[in-house]
Short mmCIF file of C-alpha atoms and ligand atoms in Angstrom, two decimals:
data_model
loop_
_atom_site.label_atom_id
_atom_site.label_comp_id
_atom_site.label_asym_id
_atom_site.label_seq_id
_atom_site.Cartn_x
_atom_site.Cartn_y
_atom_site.Cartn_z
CA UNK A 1 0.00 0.00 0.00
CA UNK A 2 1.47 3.09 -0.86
CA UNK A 3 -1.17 5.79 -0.05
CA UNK A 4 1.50 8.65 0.30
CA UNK A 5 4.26 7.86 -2.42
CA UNK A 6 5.33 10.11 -4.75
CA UNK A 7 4.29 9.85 -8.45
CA UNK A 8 0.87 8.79 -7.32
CA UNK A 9 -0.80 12.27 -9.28
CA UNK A 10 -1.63 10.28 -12.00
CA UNK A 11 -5.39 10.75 -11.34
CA UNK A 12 -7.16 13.85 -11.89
CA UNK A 13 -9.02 14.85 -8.73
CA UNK A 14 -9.21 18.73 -9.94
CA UNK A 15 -12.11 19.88 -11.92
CA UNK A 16 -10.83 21.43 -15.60
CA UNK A 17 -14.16 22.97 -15.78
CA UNK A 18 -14.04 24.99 -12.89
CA UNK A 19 -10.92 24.20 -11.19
CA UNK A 20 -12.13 22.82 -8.08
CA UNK A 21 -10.26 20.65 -6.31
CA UNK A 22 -12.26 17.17 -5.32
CA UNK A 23 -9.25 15.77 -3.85
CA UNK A 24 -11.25 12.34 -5.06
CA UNK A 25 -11.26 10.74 -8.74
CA UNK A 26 -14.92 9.38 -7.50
CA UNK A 27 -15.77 12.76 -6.01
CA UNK A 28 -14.41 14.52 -8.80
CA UNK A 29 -16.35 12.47 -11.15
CA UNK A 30 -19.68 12.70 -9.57
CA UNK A 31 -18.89 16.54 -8.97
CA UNK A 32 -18.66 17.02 -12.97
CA UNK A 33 -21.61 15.07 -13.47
CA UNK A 34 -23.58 16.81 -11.93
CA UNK A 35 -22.41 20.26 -12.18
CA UNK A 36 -21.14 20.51 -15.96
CA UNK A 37 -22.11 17.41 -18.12
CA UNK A 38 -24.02 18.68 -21.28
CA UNK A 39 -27.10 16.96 -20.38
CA UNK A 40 -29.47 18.99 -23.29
CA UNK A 41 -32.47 18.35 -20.52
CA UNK A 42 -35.45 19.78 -22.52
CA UNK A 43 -38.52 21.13 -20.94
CA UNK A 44 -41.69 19.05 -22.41
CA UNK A 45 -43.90 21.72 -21.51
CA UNK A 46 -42.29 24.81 -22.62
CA UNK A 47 -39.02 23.34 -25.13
CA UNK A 48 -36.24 25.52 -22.81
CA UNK A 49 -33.12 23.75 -22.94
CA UNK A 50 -31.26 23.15 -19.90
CA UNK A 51 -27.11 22.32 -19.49
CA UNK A 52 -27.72 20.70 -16.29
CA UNK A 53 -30.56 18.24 -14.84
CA UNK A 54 -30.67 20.45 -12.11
CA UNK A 55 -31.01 23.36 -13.49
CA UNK A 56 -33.85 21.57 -15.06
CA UNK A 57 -35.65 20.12 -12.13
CA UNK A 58 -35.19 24.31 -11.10
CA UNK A 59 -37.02 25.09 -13.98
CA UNK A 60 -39.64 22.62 -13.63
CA UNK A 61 -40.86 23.84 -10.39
CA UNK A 62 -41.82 27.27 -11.64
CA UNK A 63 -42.60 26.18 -14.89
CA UNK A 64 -46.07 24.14 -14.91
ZN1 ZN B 1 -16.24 21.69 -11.71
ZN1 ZN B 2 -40.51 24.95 -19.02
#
């Protein structure tokens, strides 16, 4: 096991989107999932697309 040796950067755990530090591949993964993955979410009722499904599920609240 070699949590702390050197040379271990190999895995990305900063966000190139926004330059946030995870500190976590998983973390960071989940992080750009949710916060900047092109997701095209379309509103059924009114046809505004959103980048992000939560930005969507904003949207949907008000918009009914
Ligand atoms: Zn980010
Ligand atoms: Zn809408």
């Amino acid at each position: 096991m070699r949590f702390f040796g050197h040379g271990q950067s190999q895995s990305e755990t900063k966000c190139k989107e926004c330059g946030t530090d995870l500190h976590d591949p998983e973390r960071l993964r989940k992080h750009h999932e949710k916060a900047h993955k092109k997701l095209n979410e379309k509103c059924r009722l009114c046809g505004t697309v959103f980048n992000s499904l939560d930005e969507l599920r904003k949207h949907k609240k008000k918009c009914k």
